[in-house]
Tab-separated table of C-alpha atoms in Angstrom:
chain	number	residue	atom	x	y	z
A	1	ASP	CA	21.097	120.076	84.561
A	2	VAL	CA	18.770	120.133	87.546
A	3	LYS	CA	17.553	123.512	88.588
A	4	VAL	CA	15.895	125.444	91.339
A	5	THR	CA	15.193	128.960	90.150
A	6	GLN	CA	14.323	131.907	92.361
A	7	SER	CA	12.631	134.785	90.619
A	8	SER	CA	14.854	137.583	91.941
A	9	ARG	CA	18.464	137.827	93.072
A	10	TYR	CA	18.007	141.160	94.809
A	11	LEU	CA	14.908	142.910	96.129
A	12	VAL	CA	14.426	146.167	97.995
A	13	LYS	CA	11.030	146.676	99.630
A	14	ARG	CA	9.502	149.175	102.021
A	15	THR	CA	8.311	148.409	105.526
A	16	GLY	CA	4.694	147.243	105.475
A	17	GLU	CA	4.713	146.052	101.869
A	18	LYS	CA	3.475	142.607	100.934
A	19	VAL	CA	6.368	140.707	99.359
A	20	PHE	CA	6.277	137.585	97.191
A	21	LEU	CA	9.337	135.401	96.647
A	22	GLU	CA	8.880	132.800	93.933
A	23	CYS	CA	10.682	129.502	93.469
A	24	VAL	CA	10.383	126.963	90.659
A	25	GLN	CA	12.040	123.536	90.380
A	26	ASP	CA	12.255	121.355	87.290
A	27	MET	CA	13.060	118.027	88.954
A	28	ASP	CA	9.517	116.887	89.831
A	29	HIS	CA	10.476	116.867	93.522
A	30	GLU	CA	7.805	116.348	96.147
A	31	ASN	CA	9.494	118.361	98.915
A	32	MET	CA	10.161	122.091	98.779
A	33	PHE	CA	11.586	124.392	101.415
A	34	TRP	CA	12.193	128.020	102.282
A	35	TYR	CA	15.211	128.805	104.440
A	36	ARG	CA	16.524	132.074	105.743
A	37	GLN	CA	20.316	132.588	105.896
A	38	ASP	CA	21.845	135.046	108.353
A	39	PRO	CA	25.530	135.436	109.306
A	40	GLY	CA	26.414	133.413	112.370
A	41	LEU	CA	23.057	131.646	112.385
A	42	GLY	CA	23.390	129.373	109.374
A	43	LEU	CA	20.184	128.457	107.581
A	44	ARG	CA	16.891	128.295	109.434
A	45	LEU	CA	13.778	126.636	108.081
A	46	ILE	CA	10.793	128.936	107.599
A	47	TYR	CA	8.245	126.629	105.923
A	48	PHE	CA	8.234	123.444	103.920
A	49	SER	CA	5.822	121.545	101.707
A	50	TYR	CA	5.715	117.817	100.929
A	51	ASP	CA	2.906	117.929	98.381
A	52	VAL	CA	0.740	120.313	96.411
A	53	LYS	CA	-1.376	122.451	98.740
A	54	MET	CA	0.339	120.925	101.792
A	55	LYS	CA	2.492	123.121	104.010
A	56	GLU	CA	4.107	122.822	107.405
A	57	LYS	CA	5.726	125.395	109.665
A	58	GLY	CA	9.434	125.249	110.173
A	59	ASP	CA	11.434	126.765	112.989
A	60	ILE	CA	10.776	130.464	112.297
A	61	PRO	CA	7.397	130.855	110.538
A	62	GLU	CA	6.267	134.072	112.236
A	63	GLY	CA	5.609	136.860	109.762
A	64	TYR	CA	5.648	134.512	106.760
A	65	SER	CA	3.201	132.388	104.813
A	66	VAL	CA	3.592	130.094	101.795
A	67	SER	CA	1.644	128.830	98.836
A	68	ARG	CA	2.037	125.696	96.746
A	69	GLU	CA	-0.618	125.500	94.064
A	70	LYS	CA	1.506	123.499	91.615
A	71	LYS	CA	4.119	120.849	92.303
A	72	GLU	CA	6.955	122.806	90.727
A	73	ARG	CA	6.280	126.168	92.379
A	74	PHE	CA	6.606	127.251	96.007
A	75	SER	CA	6.044	130.863	97.011
A	76	LEU	CA	7.069	132.640	100.191
A	77	ILE	CA	4.946	135.591	101.263
A	78	LEU	CA	5.869	138.308	103.696
A	79	GLU	CA	2.465	139.676	104.672
A	80	SER	CA	3.818	142.996	105.978
A	81	ALA	CA	7.551	143.319	105.527
A	82	SER	CA	9.617	144.520	108.464
A	83	THR	CA	13.257	145.530	108.701
A	84	ASN	CA	14.100	142.402	110.724
A	85	GLN	CA	13.159	140.354	107.674
A	86	THR	CA	16.114	141.761	105.769
A	87	SER	CA	18.028	138.616	104.915
A	88	MET	CA	19.070	136.077	102.276
A	89	TYR	CA	16.253	133.680	101.388
A	90	LEU	CA	17.043	130.285	99.915
A	91	CYS	CA	14.591	127.925	98.276
A	92	ALA	CA	15.357	124.199	98.040
A	93	SER	CA	13.750	121.019	96.789
A	94	SER	CA	14.328	117.318	97.371
A	95	PRO	CA	12.745	114.041	96.281
A	96	ILE	CA	10.429	112.046	98.505
A	97	GLN	CA	13.097	109.477	99.425
A	98	GLU	CA	14.375	109.931	102.953
A	99	MET	CA	17.829	111.457	103.478
A	100	SER	CA	18.088	112.601	99.854
A	101	GLU	CA	20.191	115.506	98.652
A	102	ALA	CA	18.515	118.897	98.645
A	103	PHE	CA	18.995	121.212	95.664
A	104	PHE	CA	19.160	124.924	96.310
A	105	GLY	CA	18.376	128.030	94.342
A	106	GLN	CA	20.832	130.915	94.153
A	107	GLY	CA	19.055	132.894	96.809
A	108	THR	CA	17.202	136.203	97.019
A	109	ARG	CA	18.837	138.994	98.950
A	110	LEU	CA	15.919	140.972	100.412
A	111	THR	CA	16.409	144.387	101.953
A	112	VAL	CA	13.482	145.999	103.789
A	113	VAL	CA	13.869	149.736	104.296
B	1	GLY	CA	15.399	118.892	119.305
B	2	ASN	CA	18.101	118.576	116.695
B	3	SER	CA	21.097	120.885	116.568
B	4	VAL	CA	24.437	121.218	114.768
B	5	THR	CA	27.480	123.085	116.046
B	6	GLN	CA	30.394	124.051	113.804
B	7	MET	CA	33.745	125.468	114.753
B	8	GLU	CA	33.988	129.211	114.854
B	9	GLY	CA	35.294	130.887	111.722
B	10	PRO	CA	36.520	132.400	109.610
B	11	VAL	CA	39.349	130.049	108.697
B	12	THR	CA	42.255	131.382	106.639
B	13	LEU	CA	44.811	129.000	105.132
B	14	SER	CA	47.602	129.013	102.605
B	15	GLU	CA	47.304	126.873	99.496
B	16	GLU	CA	48.233	123.212	100.089
B	17	ALA	CA	47.581	123.443	103.844
B	18	PHE	CA	45.569	120.800	105.712
B	19	LEU	CA	41.971	121.670	106.512
B	20	THR	CA	39.764	120.547	109.378
B	21	ILE	CA	36.354	122.026	110.113
B	22	ASN	CA	34.785	120.547	113.221
B	23	CYS	CA	31.120	119.627	113.382
B	24	THR	CA	29.198	118.037	116.255
B	25	TYR	CA	25.509	117.304	116.441
B	26	THR	CA	22.636	116.494	118.753
B	27	ALA	CA	19.784	114.454	117.333
B	28	THR	CA	17.190	111.866	118.221
B	29	GLY	CA	17.373	108.571	116.409
B	30	TYR	CA	19.936	107.966	113.701
B	31	PRO	CA	20.356	111.034	111.544
B	32	SER	CA	21.993	111.360	108.163
B	33	LEU	CA	24.805	113.892	108.047
B	34	PHE	CA	25.775	116.268	105.259
B	35	TRP	CA	28.321	118.868	104.311
B	36	TYR	CA	27.098	121.576	101.947
B	37	VAL	CA	29.273	124.238	100.327
B	38	GLN	CA	28.304	127.710	99.170
B	39	TYR	CA	30.618	129.405	96.685
B	40	PRO	CA	30.459	133.211	96.414
B	41	GLY	CA	27.208	134.400	94.859
B	42	GLU	CA	25.708	130.923	94.629
B	43	GLY	CA	23.265	128.705	96.455
B	44	LEU	CA	24.305	125.691	98.499
B	45	GLN	CA	25.389	122.455	96.889
B	46	LEU	CA	25.978	119.072	98.438
B	47	LEU	CA	29.649	118.293	99.054
B	48	LEU	CA	29.323	114.885	100.723
B	49	LYS	CA	27.077	112.865	102.989
B	50	ALA	CA	26.982	109.831	105.296
B	51	THR	CA	23.852	107.976	106.283
B	52	LYS	CA	25.003	105.648	109.075
B	53	ALA	CA	27.650	105.321	111.753
B	54	ASP	CA	31.243	104.793	110.547
B	55	ASP	CA	30.323	105.734	106.970
B	56	LYS	CA	32.849	107.974	105.264
B	57	GLY	CA	31.635	110.508	102.740
B	58	SER	CA	34.118	111.859	100.205
B	59	ASN	CA	34.137	114.195	97.229
B	60	LYS	CA	36.650	116.521	95.523
B	61	GLY	CA	39.373	115.538	98.009
B	62	PHE	CA	37.178	116.311	101.032
B	63	GLU	CA	36.302	113.596	103.558
B	64	ALA	CA	34.163	113.261	106.662
B	65	THR	CA	33.457	110.234	108.857
B	66	TYR	CA	30.203	109.716	110.764
B	67	ARG	CA	31.277	109.132	114.378
B	68	LYS	CA	28.305	108.122	116.486
B	69	GLU	CA	30.321	107.721	119.690
B	70	THR	CA	31.491	111.337	119.578
B	71	THR	CA	28.453	112.664	117.644
B	72	SER	CA	30.806	114.287	115.160
B	73	PHE	CA	31.226	114.686	111.406
B	74	HIS	CA	34.423	116.691	110.927
B	75	LEU	CA	35.342	117.846	107.413
B	76	GLU	CA	38.950	117.339	106.257
B	77	LYS	CA	41.024	117.961	103.169
B	78	GLY	CA	44.700	117.199	102.855
B	79	SER	CA	45.691	120.055	100.557
B	80	VAL	CA	43.380	123.005	99.990
B	81	GLN	CA	43.289	125.148	96.859
B	82	VAL	CA	42.309	128.767	96.305
B	83	SER	CA	39.180	127.479	94.558
B	84	ASP	CA	38.042	125.869	97.849
B	85	SER	CA	37.360	129.319	99.303
B	86	ALA	CA	33.677	129.195	100.249
B	87	VAL	CA	31.277	128.844	103.165
B	88	TYR	CA	30.883	125.297	104.485
B	89	PHE	CA	27.765	124.106	106.289
B	90	CYS	CA	27.343	120.950	108.315
B	91	ALA	CA	23.759	119.666	108.407
B	92	LEU	CA	21.653	116.748	109.555
B	93	SER	CA	18.355	115.168	108.638
B	94	SER	CA	16.555	112.930	111.093
B	95	ASN	CA	13.409	110.843	110.679
B	96	ALA	CA	13.092	109.936	114.336
B	97	GLY	CA	9.414	109.732	115.206
B	98	GLY	CA	8.261	109.815	111.594
B	99	THR	CA	9.106	111.157	108.161
B	100	SER	CA	11.757	113.848	107.933
B	101	TYR	CA	10.337	115.240	104.663
B	102	GLY	CA	13.951	116.092	103.876
B	103	LYS	CA	14.136	118.870	106.444
B	104	LEU	CA	17.688	119.883	107.263
B	105	THR	CA	19.111	121.354	110.455
B	106	PHE	CA	22.191	123.436	109.703
B	107	GLY	CA	25.206	124.593	111.628
B	108	GLN	CA	26.130	128.259	111.542
B	109	GLY	CA	28.554	127.908	108.639
B	110	THR	CA	32.332	128.329	108.442
B	111	ILE	CA	33.927	130.783	106.050
B	112	LEU	CA	37.100	129.387	104.473
B	113	THR	CA	39.571	131.636	102.669
B	114	VAL	CA	42.577	130.089	100.955
B	115	HIS	CA	45.461	132.349	99.903
B	116	PRO	CA	47.938	131.517	97.122
């Protein structure tokens, strides 16, 4: 069974902390993504990566950075967490073929207090 | 840029009722269209997709037809079940002007609750 695994289901962090969200996929996919899910706004793309060490900004990259040192792992970093980053974060991966299905992790519910 | 608009929710239905969730899009080029579903406590999973005009995607009794003339991809099911209660997302991927890299543009999501 194909899998995208996010390291935490729930996280509570303090304002100003540096936060790491980890994502691992076992499907040898080239593309990986971080989305943020908020009620009424759907999912919005934060960053994506199409190859190891390659990264591109999505629609809402401010306050975030990413790292992809290995093909299977894609990390989202909140450099200095703020309360407006309280949200559900979803990692996804997809193969290199255009218009392919994306596979999603279960999500990390992050609360910044 | 690309955008997806879904009908306002939430939607509440009785079991065996007919379901329609409207979805319209704006995109350059010829996008592929998707419906994803998110069951409680889970990530998103693909429900169905269509990659060109007039294609019909179908899965688990759900259907959607890619209508280029009306830029729509409405989701329908003839008889819903309690187990269909979930959040439904319409999405598109477009490679106009280059590679899409699989990026998806999502609608805001529609919460469906089905009562016995």
